[in-house]
JSON list of C-alpha atoms in Angstrom, two decimals:
[
{"chain": "A", "resi": 1, "resn": "MET", "atom": "CA", "xyz": [116.50, -46.97, 0.52]},
{"chain": "A", "resi": 2, "resn": "VAL", "atom": "CA", "xyz": [119.31, -44.63, -0.50]},
{"chain": "A", "resi": 3, "resn": "LYS", "atom": "CA", "xyz": [120.72, -44.94, 3.02]},
{"chain": "A", "resi": 4, "resn": "ASP", "atom": "CA", "xyz": [121.29, -48.65, 2.45]},
{"chain": "A", "resi": 5, "resn": "GLY", "atom": "CA", "xyz": [123.24, -48.03, -0.74]},
{"chain": "A", "resi": 6, "resn": "GLU", "atom": "CA", "xyz": [120.38, -48.25, -3.23]},
{"chain": "A", "resi": 7, "resn": "VAL", "atom": "CA", "xyz": [121.47, -45.19, -5.22]},
{"chain": "A", "resi": 8, "resn": "GLY", "atom": "CA", "xyz": [118.76, -45.84, -7.82]},
{"chain": "A", "resi": 9, "resn": "GLU", "atom": "CA", "xyz": [116.24, -44.65, -5.23]},
{"chain": "A", "resi": 10, "resn": "LEU", "atom": "CA", "xyz": [117.72, -41.12, -5.40]},
{"chain": "A", "resi": 11, "resn": "GLY", "atom": "CA", "xyz": [115.78, -40.49, -8.64]},
{"chain": "A", "resi": 12, "resn": "PRO", "atom": "CA", "xyz": [112.33, -40.78, -7.03]},
{"chain": "A", "resi": 13, "resn": "LEU", "atom": "CA", "xyz": [113.54, -38.67, -4.10]},
{"chain": "A", "resi": 14, "resn": "PHE", "atom": "CA", "xyz": [114.71, -36.03, -6.57]},
{"chain": "A", "resi": 15, "resn": "GLU", "atom": "CA", "xyz": [111.35, -36.05, -8.38]},
{"chain": "A", "resi": 16, "resn": "ARG", "atom": "CA", "xyz": [109.41, -35.81, -5.13]},
{"chain": "A", "resi": 17, "resn": "HIS", "atom": "CA", "xyz": [111.44, -33.08, -3.43]},
{"chain": "A", "resi": 18, "resn": "HIS", "atom": "CA", "xyz": [113.16, -31.09, -6.21]},
{"chain": "A", "resi": 19, "resn": "SER", "atom": "CA", "xyz": [110.50, -28.41, -6.47]},
{"chain": "A", "resi": 20, "resn": "ARG", "atom": "CA", "xyz": [110.26, -27.96, -2.71]},
{"chain": "A", "resi": 21, "resn": "LEU", "atom": "CA", "xyz": [114.04, -27.62, -2.33]},
{"chain": "A", "resi": 22, "resn": "TYR", "atom": "CA", "xyz": [114.25, -25.29, -5.32]},
{"chain": "A", "resi": 23, "resn": "GLN", "atom": "CA", "xyz": [111.65, -22.94, -3.80]},
{"chain": "A", "resi": 24, "resn": "PHE", "atom": "CA", "xyz": [113.50, -22.97, -0.47]},
{"chain": "A", "resi": 25, "resn": "CYS", "atom": "CA", "xyz": [116.85, -22.18, -2.10]},
{"chain": "A", "resi": 26, "resn": "LEU", "atom": "CA", "xyz": [115.31, -19.56, -4.40]},
{"chain": "A", "resi": 27, "resn": "ARG", "atom": "CA", "xyz": [113.78, -17.76, -1.45]},
{"chain": "A", "resi": 28, "resn": "MET", "atom": "CA", "xyz": [117.05, -17.93, 0.44]},
{"chain": "A", "resi": 29, "resn": "THR", "atom": "CA", "xyz": [119.19, -16.66, -2.45]},
{"chain": "A", "resi": 30, "resn": "GLY", "atom": "CA", "xyz": [116.88, -14.74, -4.78]},
{"chain": "A", "resi": 31, "resn": "THR", "atom": "CA", "xyz": [118.66, -16.15, -7.84]},
{"chain": "A", "resi": 32, "resn": "PRO", "atom": "CA", "xyz": [117.13, -18.98, -9.93]},
{"chain": "A", "resi": 33, "resn": "ALA", "atom": "CA", "xyz": [120.41, -20.30, -11.35]},
{"chain": "A", "resi": 34, "resn": "LEU", "atom": "CA", "xyz": [122.07, -20.31, -7.94]},
{"chain": "A", "resi": 35, "resn": "ALA", "atom": "CA", "xyz": [119.01, -21.97, -6.38]},
{"chain": "A", "resi": 36, "resn": "GLU", "atom": "CA", "xyz": [119.20, -24.75, -8.98]},
{"chain": "A", "resi": 37, "resn": "ASP", "atom": "CA", "xyz": [122.92, -25.21, -8.29]},
{"chain": "A", "resi": 38, "resn": "LEU", "atom": "CA", "xyz": [122.24, -25.43, -4.57]},
{"chain": "A", "resi": 39, "resn": "VAL", "atom": "CA", "xyz": [119.51, -28.03, -5.10]},
{"chain": "A", "resi": 40, "resn": "GLN", "atom": "CA", "xyz": [122.01, -30.14, -7.01]},
{"chain": "A", "resi": 41, "resn": "GLU", "atom": "CA", "xyz": [124.46, -29.67, -4.14]},
{"chain": "A", "resi": 42, "resn": "VAL", "atom": "CA", "xyz": [121.81, -30.75, -1.63]},
{"chain": "A", "resi": 43, "resn": "PHE", "atom": "CA", "xyz": [121.15, -34.00, -3.49]},
{"chain": "A", "resi": 44, "resn": "HIS", "atom": "CA", "xyz": [124.87, -34.57, -3.82]},
{"chain": "A", "resi": 45, "resn": "ARG", "atom": "CA", "xyz": [125.22, -34.11, -0.05]},
{"chain": "A", "resi": 46, "resn": "MET", "atom": "CA", "xyz": [122.26, -36.38, 0.61]},
{"chain": "A", "resi": 47, "resn": "LEU", "atom": "CA", "xyz": [124.05, -39.10, -1.31]},
{"chain": "A", "resi": 48, "resn": "ARG", "atom": "CA", "xyz": [127.42, -38.40, 0.28]},
{"chain": "A", "resi": 49, "resn": "TYR", "atom": "CA", "xyz": [126.08, -38.17, 3.85]},
{"chain": "A", "resi": 50, "resn": "ARG", "atom": "CA", "xyz": [123.29, -40.74, 3.57]},
{"chain": "A", "resi": 51, "resn": "HIS", "atom": "CA", "xyz": [124.79, -42.61, 6.51]},
{"chain": "A", "resi": 52, "resn": "THR", "atom": "CA", "xyz": [123.89, -39.67, 8.80]},
{"chain": "A", "resi": 53, "resn": "PHE", "atom": "CA", "xyz": [120.16, -40.18, 8.30]},
{"chain": "A", "resi": 54, "resn": "ARG", "atom": "CA", "xyz": [118.72, -42.07, 11.24]},
{"chain": "A", "resi": 55, "resn": "GLY", "atom": "CA", "xyz": [115.82, -44.31, 10.33]},
{"chain": "A", "resi": 56, "resn": "ASP", "atom": "CA", "xyz": [113.97, -43.32, 13.51]},
{"chain": "A", "resi": 57, "resn": "SER", "atom": "CA", "xyz": [113.86, -39.61, 12.54]},
{"chain": "A", "resi": 58, "resn": "LEU", "atom": "CA", "xyz": [111.85, -37.77, 9.89]},
{"chain": "A", "resi": 59, "resn": "PHE", "atom": "CA", "xyz": [113.30, -37.37, 6.40]},
{"chain": "A", "resi": 60, "resn": "LEU", "atom": "CA", "xyz": [112.17, -33.77, 5.70]},
{"chain": "A", "resi": 61, "resn": "PRO", "atom": "CA", "xyz": [114.00, -32.13, 8.63]},
{"chain": "A", "resi": 62, "resn": "TRP", "atom": "CA", "xyz": [117.16, -34.01, 7.61]},
{"chain": "A", "resi": 63, "resn": "MET", "atom": "CA", "xyz": [116.72, -32.87, 3.99]},
{"chain": "A", "resi": 64, "resn": "TYR", "atom": "CA", "xyz": [116.11, -29.25, 5.02]},
{"chain": "A", "resi": 65, "resn": "ARG", "atom": "CA", "xyz": [119.19, -29.37, 7.25]},
{"chain": "A", "resi": 66, "resn": "MET", "atom": "CA", "xyz": [121.19, -30.33, 4.16]},
{"chain": "A", "resi": 67, "resn": "ALA", "atom": "CA", "xyz": [119.59, -27.46, 2.20]},
{"chain": "A", "resi": 68, "resn": "ARG", "atom": "CA", "xyz": [120.14, -25.00, 5.03]},
{"chain": "A", "resi": 69, "resn": "ASN", "atom": "CA", "xyz": [123.80, -26.00, 5.29]},
{"chain": "A", "resi": 70, "resn": "ALA", "atom": "CA", "xyz": [124.30, -25.73, 1.52]},
{"chain": "A", "resi": 71, "resn": "CYS", "atom": "CA", "xyz": [122.87, -22.18, 1.52]},
{"chain": "A", "resi": 72, "resn": "ALA", "atom": "CA", "xyz": [124.87, -21.17, 4.59]},
{"chain": "A", "resi": 73, "resn": "ASP", "atom": "CA", "xyz": [128.07, -22.62, 3.10]},
{"chain": "A", "resi": 74, "resn": "HIS", "atom": "CA", "xyz": [127.48, -20.67, -0.11]},
{"chain": "A", "resi": 75, "resn": "PHE", "atom": "CA", "xyz": [127.10, -17.39, 1.75]},
{"chain": "A", "resi": 76, "resn": "ARG", "atom": "CA", "xyz": [130.09, -18.18, 3.94]},
{"chain": "A", "resi": 77, "resn": "LYS", "atom": "CA", "xyz": [132.26, -18.92, 0.87]},
{"chain": "A", "resi": 78, "resn": "THR", "atom": "CA", "xyz": [131.19, -15.80, -0.99]},
{"chain": "A", "resi": 79, "resn": "GLY", "atom": "CA", "xyz": [131.54, -13.64, 2.12]},
{"chain": "A", "resi": 80, "resn": "ALA", "atom": "CA", "xyz": [128.07, -12.22, 1.60]},
{"chain": "A", "resi": 81, "resn": "ASP", "atom": "CA", "xyz": [124.95, -12.62, 3.67]},
{"chain": "A", "resi": 82, "resn": "GLN", "atom": "CA", "xyz": [122.80, -11.11, 0.94]},
{"chain": "A", "resi": 83, "resn": "PRO", "atom": "CA", "xyz": [122.99, -12.48, -2.61]},
{"chain": "A", "resi": 84, "resn": "LEU", "atom": "CA", "xyz": [122.32, -9.28, -4.50]},
{"chain": "A", "resi": 85, "resn": "GLY", "atom": "CA", "xyz": [125.29, -9.26, -6.88]},
{"chain": "A", "resi": 86, "resn": "GLU", "atom": "CA", "xyz": [124.28, -12.09, -9.18]},
{"chain": "A", "resi": 87, "resn": "ARG", "atom": "CA", "xyz": [120.76, -10.89, -9.96]},
{"chain": "A", "resi": 88, "resn": "GLU", "atom": "CA", "xyz": [121.68, -8.66, -12.93]},
{"chain": "A", "resi": 89, "resn": "GLU", "atom": "CA", "xyz": [123.30, -11.44, -14.92]},
{"chain": "A", "resi": 90, "resn": "ASN", "atom": "CA", "xyz": [120.38, -13.78, -14.24]},
{"chain": "A", "resi": 91, "resn": "ARG", "atom": "CA", "xyz": [117.58, -11.31, -14.98]},
{"chain": "A", "resi": 92, "resn": "ALA", "atom": "CA", "xyz": [116.71, -13.02, -18.30]},
{"chain": "A", "resi": 93, "resn": "ASP", "atom": "CA", "xyz": [116.43, -16.39, -16.52]},
{"chain": "A", "resi": 94, "resn": "GLU", "atom": "CA", "xyz": [114.20, -14.83, -13.89]},
{"chain": "A", "resi": 95, "resn": "ARG", "atom": "CA", "xyz": [111.75, -13.53, -16.50]},
{"chain": "A", "resi": 96, "resn": "THR", "atom": "CA", "xyz": [111.30, -16.98, -17.98]},
{"chain": "A", "resi": 97, "resn": "ASP", "atom": "CA", "xyz": [110.90, -18.69, -14.64]},
{"chain": "A", "resi": 98, "resn": "ALA", "atom": "CA", "xyz": [107.30, -19.75, -13.96]},
{"chain": "A", "resi": 99, "resn": "LEU", "atom": "CA", "xyz": [107.47, -18.27, -10.50]},
{"chain": "A", "resi": 100, "resn": "ALA", "atom": "CA", "xyz": [108.51, -14.92, -11.97]},
{"chain": "A", "resi": 101, "resn": "ARG", "atom": "CA", "xyz": [105.42, -14.85, -14.18]},
{"chain": "A", "resi": 102, "resn": "LEU", "atom": "CA", "xyz": [103.22, -15.39, -11.14]},
{"chain": "A", "resi": 103, "resn": "GLU", "atom": "CA", "xyz": [104.93, -12.72, -9.05]},
{"chain": "A", "resi": 104, "resn": "GLU", "atom": "CA", "xyz": [104.73, -9.73, -11.37]},
{"chain": "A", "resi": 105, "resn": "THR", "atom": "CA", "xyz": [103.17, -7.29, -8.95]},
{"chain": "A", "resi": 106, "resn": "GLU", "atom": "CA", "xyz": [105.22, -4.53, -7.41]},
{"chain": "A", "resi": 107, "resn": "ALA", "atom": "CA", "xyz": [104.11, -5.39, -3.87]},
{"chain": "A", "resi": 108, "resn": "ILE", "atom": "CA", "xyz": [105.41, -8.93, -4.15]},
{"chain": "A", "resi": 109, "resn": "SER", "atom": "CA", "xyz": [108.61, -7.68, -5.71]},
{"chain": "A", "resi": 110, "resn": "LEU", "atom": "CA", "xyz": [109.11, -5.29, -2.80]},
{"chain": "A", "resi": 111, "resn": "LEU", "atom": "CA", "xyz": [108.33, -8.01, -0.29]},
{"chain": "A", "resi": 112, "resn": "ARG", "atom": "CA", "xyz": [110.79, -10.34, -1.94]},
{"chain": "A", "resi": 113, "resn": "GLN", "atom": "CA", "xyz": [113.44, -7.61, -1.90]},
{"chain": "A", "resi": 114, "resn": "ALA", "atom": "CA", "xyz": [112.74, -7.00, 1.78]},
{"chain": "A", "resi": 115, "resn": "LEU", "atom": "CA", "xyz": [113.11, -10.72, 2.51]},
{"chain": "A", "resi": 116, "resn": "LEU", "atom": "CA", "xyz": [116.47, -10.80, 0.71]},
{"chain": "A", "resi": 117, "resn": "GLU", "atom": "CA", "xyz": [117.70, -7.86, 2.77]},
{"chain": "A", "resi": 118, "resn": "LEU", "atom": "CA", "xyz": [117.15, -9.74, 6.03]},
{"chain": "A", "resi": 119, "resn": "PRO", "atom": "CA", "xyz": [120.14, -11.43, 7.65]},
{"chain": "A", "resi": 120, "resn": "PHE", "atom": "CA", "xyz": [120.45, -15.13, 6.81]},
{"chain": "A", "resi": 121, "resn": "ASP", "atom": "CA", "xyz": [119.12, -16.40, 10.15]},
{"chain": "A", "resi": 122, "resn": "LYS", "atom": "CA", "xyz": [115.97, -14.25, 10.02]},
{"chain": "A", "resi": 123, "resn": "ARG", "atom": "CA", "xyz": [115.37, -15.00, 6.35]},
{"chain": "A", "resi": 124, "resn": "GLU", "atom": "CA", "xyz": [115.76, -18.70, 7.10]},
{"chain": "A", "resi": 125, "resn": "VAL", "atom": "CA", "xyz": [113.10, -18.90, 9.84]},
{"chain": "A", "resi": 126, "resn": "LEU", "atom": "CA", "xyz": [110.63, -16.96, 7.70]},
{"chain": "A", "resi": 127, "resn": "VAL", "atom": "CA", "xyz": [111.20, -19.12, 4.63]},
{"chain": "A", "resi": 128, "resn": "LEU", "atom": "CA", "xyz": [110.82, -22.29, 6.68]},
{"chain": "A", "resi": 129, "resn": "SER", "atom": "CA", "xyz": [107.78, -21.19, 8.68]},
{"chain": "A", "resi": 130, "resn": "ARG", "atom": "CA", "xyz": [105.86, -19.10, 6.14]},
{"chain": "A", "resi": 131, "resn": "PHE", "atom": "CA", "xyz": [106.84, -20.31, 2.69]},
{"chain": "A", "resi": 132, "resn": "GLU", "atom": "CA", "xyz": [107.71, -23.93, 3.40]},
{"chain": "A", "resi": 133, "resn": "ALA", "atom": "CA", "xyz": [104.94, -24.27, 6.05]},
{"chain": "A", "resi": 134, "resn": "ARG", "atom": "CA", "xyz": [107.21, -26.19, 8.37]},
{"chain": "A", "resi": 135, "resn": "ARG", "atom": "CA", "xyz": [105.93, -26.62, 11.90]},
{"chain": "A", "resi": 136, "resn": "TYR", "atom": "CA", "xyz": [107.73, -24.84, 14.70]},
{"chain": "A", "resi": 137, "resn": "LYS", "atom": "CA", "xyz": [108.67, -28.21, 16.17]},
{"chain": "A", "resi": 138, "resn": "GLU", "atom": "CA", "xyz": [110.41, -29.22, 12.91]},
{"chain": "A", "resi": 139, "resn": "ILE", "atom": "CA", "xyz": [112.19, -25.87, 12.70]},
{"chain": "A", "resi": 140, "resn": "ALA", "atom": "CA", "xyz": [113.30, -26.20, 16.32]},
{"chain": "A", "resi": 141, "resn": "GLU", "atom": "CA", "xyz": [114.77, -29.61, 15.55]},
{"chain": "A", "resi": 142, "resn": "LEU", "atom": "CA", "xyz": [116.49, -28.24, 12.45]},
{"chain": "A", "resi": 143, "resn": "LEU", "atom": "CA", "xyz": [117.94, -25.23, 14.27]},
{"chain": "A", "resi": 144, "resn": "ASP", "atom": "CA", "xyz": [118.68, -27.20, 17.43]},
{"chain": "A", "resi": 145, "resn": "CYS", "atom": "CA", "xyz": [116.72, -24.90, 19.72]},
{"chain": "A", "resi": 146, "resn": "SER", "atom": "CA", "xyz": [113.41, -24.85, 21.59]},
{"chain": "A", "resi": 147, "resn": "VAL", "atom": "CA", "xyz": [110.01, -24.26, 20.01]},
{"chain": "A", "resi": 148, "resn": "GLY", "atom": "CA", "xyz": [109.73, -21.09, 22.12]},
{"chain": "A", "resi": 149, "resn": "ALA", "atom": "CA", "xyz": [113.00, -19.80, 20.67]},
{"chain": "A", "resi": 150, "resn": "VAL", "atom": "CA", "xyz": [111.68, -20.45, 17.14]},
{"chain": "A", "resi": 151, "resn": "LYS", "atom": "CA", "xyz": [108.51, -18.49, 17.91]},
{"chain": "A", "resi": 152, "resn": "VAL", "atom": "CA", "xyz": [110.56, -15.55, 19.17]},
{"chain": "A", "resi": 153, "resn": "ARG", "atom": "CA", "xyz": [112.85, -15.67, 16.12]},
{"chain": "A", "resi": 154, "resn": "VAL", "atom": "CA", "xyz": [109.89, -15.76, 13.75]},
{"chain": "A", "resi": 155, "resn": "HIS", "atom": "CA", "xyz": [108.21, -12.86, 15.56]},
{"chain": "A", "resi": 156, "resn": "ARG", "atom": "CA", "xyz": [111.37, -10.74, 15.42]},
{"chain": "A", "resi": 157, "resn": "ALA", "atom": "CA", "xyz": [112.01, -11.66, 11.78]},
{"chain": "A", "resi": 158, "resn": "ILE", "atom": "CA", "xyz": [108.46, -10.63, 10.82]},
{"chain": "A", "resi": 159, "resn": "GLY", "atom": "CA", "xyz": [108.98, -7.31, 12.59]},
{"chain": "A", "resi": 160, "resn": "GLU", "atom": "CA", "xyz": [112.21, -6.67, 10.73]},
{"chain": "A", "resi": 161, "resn": "LEU", "atom": "CA", "xyz": [110.65, -7.78, 7.44]},
{"chain": "A", "resi": 162, "resn": "ARG", "atom": "CA", "xyz": [107.77, -5.35, 7.99]},
{"chain": "A", "resi": 163, "resn": "SER", "atom": "CA", "xyz": [110.17, -2.46, 8.71]},
{"chain": "A", "resi": 164, "resn": "THR", "atom": "CA", "xyz": [112.31, -3.26, 5.68]},
{"chain": "A", "resi": 165, "resn": "TYR", "atom": "CA", "xyz": [109.26, -3.59, 3.42]},
{"chain": "A", "resi": 166, "resn": "LEU", "atom": "CA", "xyz": [107.83, -0.27, 4.60]},
{"chain": "A", "resi": 167, "resn": "ARG", "atom": "CA", "xyz": [111.19, 1.44, 4.01]},
{"chain": "A", "resi": 168, "resn": "LEU", "atom": "CA", "xyz": [111.36, 0.04, 0.46]},
{"chain": "A", "resi": 169, "resn": "LEU", "atom": "CA", "xyz": [107.72, 0.95, -0.19]},
{"chain": "A", "resi": 170, "resn": "ALA", "atom": "CA", "xyz": [108.28, 4.53, 1.00]},
{"chain": "A", "resi": 171, "resn": "ALA", "atom": "CA", "xyz": [111.37, 4.81, -1.21]},
{"chain": "A", "resi": 172, "resn": "ALA", "atom": "CA", "xyz": [109.47, 3.45, -4.22]},
{"chain": "A", "resi": 173, "resn": "GLU", "atom": "CA", "xyz": [106.51, 5.78, -3.65]},
{"chain": "A", "resi": 174, "resn": "ALA", "atom": "CA", "xyz": [108.81, 8.75, -3.21]},
{"chain": "A", "resi": 175, "resn": "GLY", "atom": "CA", "xyz": [110.61, 7.84, -6.41]},
{"chain": "A", "resi": 176, "resn": "ASP", "atom": "CA", "xyz": [113.82, 7.68, -4.42]},
{"chain": "A", "resi": 177, "resn": "LEU", "atom": "CA", "xyz": [114.92, 4.28, -5.59]},
{"chain": "A", "resi": 178, "resn": "ALA", "atom": "CA", "xyz": [118.56, 5.19, -5.05]},
{"chain": "A", "resi": 179, "resn": "GLY", "atom": "CA", "xyz": [118.14, 4.57, -1.33]},
{"chain": "A", "resi": 180, "resn": "ALA", "atom": "CA", "xyz": [116.35, 1.30, -1.86]},
{"chain": "A", "resi": 181, "resn": "GLY", "atom": "CA", "xyz": [119.31, -0.78, -3.04]},
{"chain": "A", "resi": 182, "resn": "PRO", "atom": "CA", "xyz": [120.66, -1.93, -6.41]},
{"chain": "A", "resi": 183, "resn": "ASP", "atom": "CA", "xyz": [118.03, -4.60, -7.03]},
{"chain": "A", "resi": 184, "resn": "LEU", "atom": "CA", "xyz": [115.13, -2.26, -6.66]},
{"chain": "A", "resi": 185, "resn": "ARG", "atom": "CA", "xyz": [116.63, 0.25, -9.10]},
{"chain": "A", "resi": 186, "resn": "GLY", "atom": "CA", "xyz": [116.97, -2.55, -11.66]},
{"chain": "A", "resi": 187, "resn": "ALA", "atom": "CA", "xyz": [113.46, -3.76, -10.92]},
{"chain": "A", "resi": 188, "resn": "ALA", "atom": "CA", "xyz": [112.02, -0.28, -11.44]},
{"chain": "A", "resi": 189, "resn": "ALA", "atom": "CA", "xyz": [113.86, 0.15, -14.71]},
{"chain": "A", "resi": 190, "resn": "GLU", "atom": "CA", "xyz": [112.93, -3.24, -16.15]},
{"chain": "A", "resi": 191, "resn": "GLY", "atom": "CA", "xyz": [109.76, -4.15, -14.31]},
{"chain": "A", "resi": 192, "resn": "PRO", "atom": "CA", "xyz": [109.17, -6.36, -11.29]},
{"chain": "A", "resi": 193, "resn": "THR", "atom": "CA", "xyz": [111.34, -9.42, -10.77]},
{"chain": "A", "resi": 194, "resn": "PRO", "atom": "CA", "xyz": [110.69, -12.51, -8.67]}
]
C-alpha cells in the first residue's frame, strides 16, 4: 500500500483513477490543461499526505477530498470562482480532447457553460452527485455535513443550473450572445466547446 511507504503502488492507483479524477477536475474548471495539472497535484498530495488515509475508511471519498481541495486551492489562489479566463488559450487543446468530440452539440455546450457559471460549492455538489455518481452519503462525508444537507444543496444547485441554462439559451436564441458571457461568444464564433 502507498500508505505504508510502497510508492511503487502509486502507478496502479494512477492508472485506475486518473480518468475519473480528470473528469472531475475538468468539470470543476472547464479547462483540459488545468484539469490535467490538478490531477497531477492530487496524486502529489496523495503521496505527500498518505499518512492521513485511515485504513478503516473508504479510499474514494479520501481521494475526492484531495481533488476537491486541489480545485478549491486553485480558485482561492487565482482569486476567481469561475475559471473562464484560460479557455481562449486552451481552445485548440479542447478541440482535440476526446470529450470535446463527444460534446459537440450546442445544448451540451450551453449546459456546460451554465455549470461553470455556478459558484464553486454548487458546481461541486452537482459534479459529485450527477457526473461522478457519488452517493449522497459519500458526498456528506466529503463535505462534512448531513445527507439531508447534501440533498438540499443538490436541489438548490439544480434549480440555479436550470435558471442559468435557460438564461444562456434565451440569449443564444435571441442572438444576444453579448449578455451570455465571454465563453459563449467564443463558442458561437468557433463552434461548440466542451
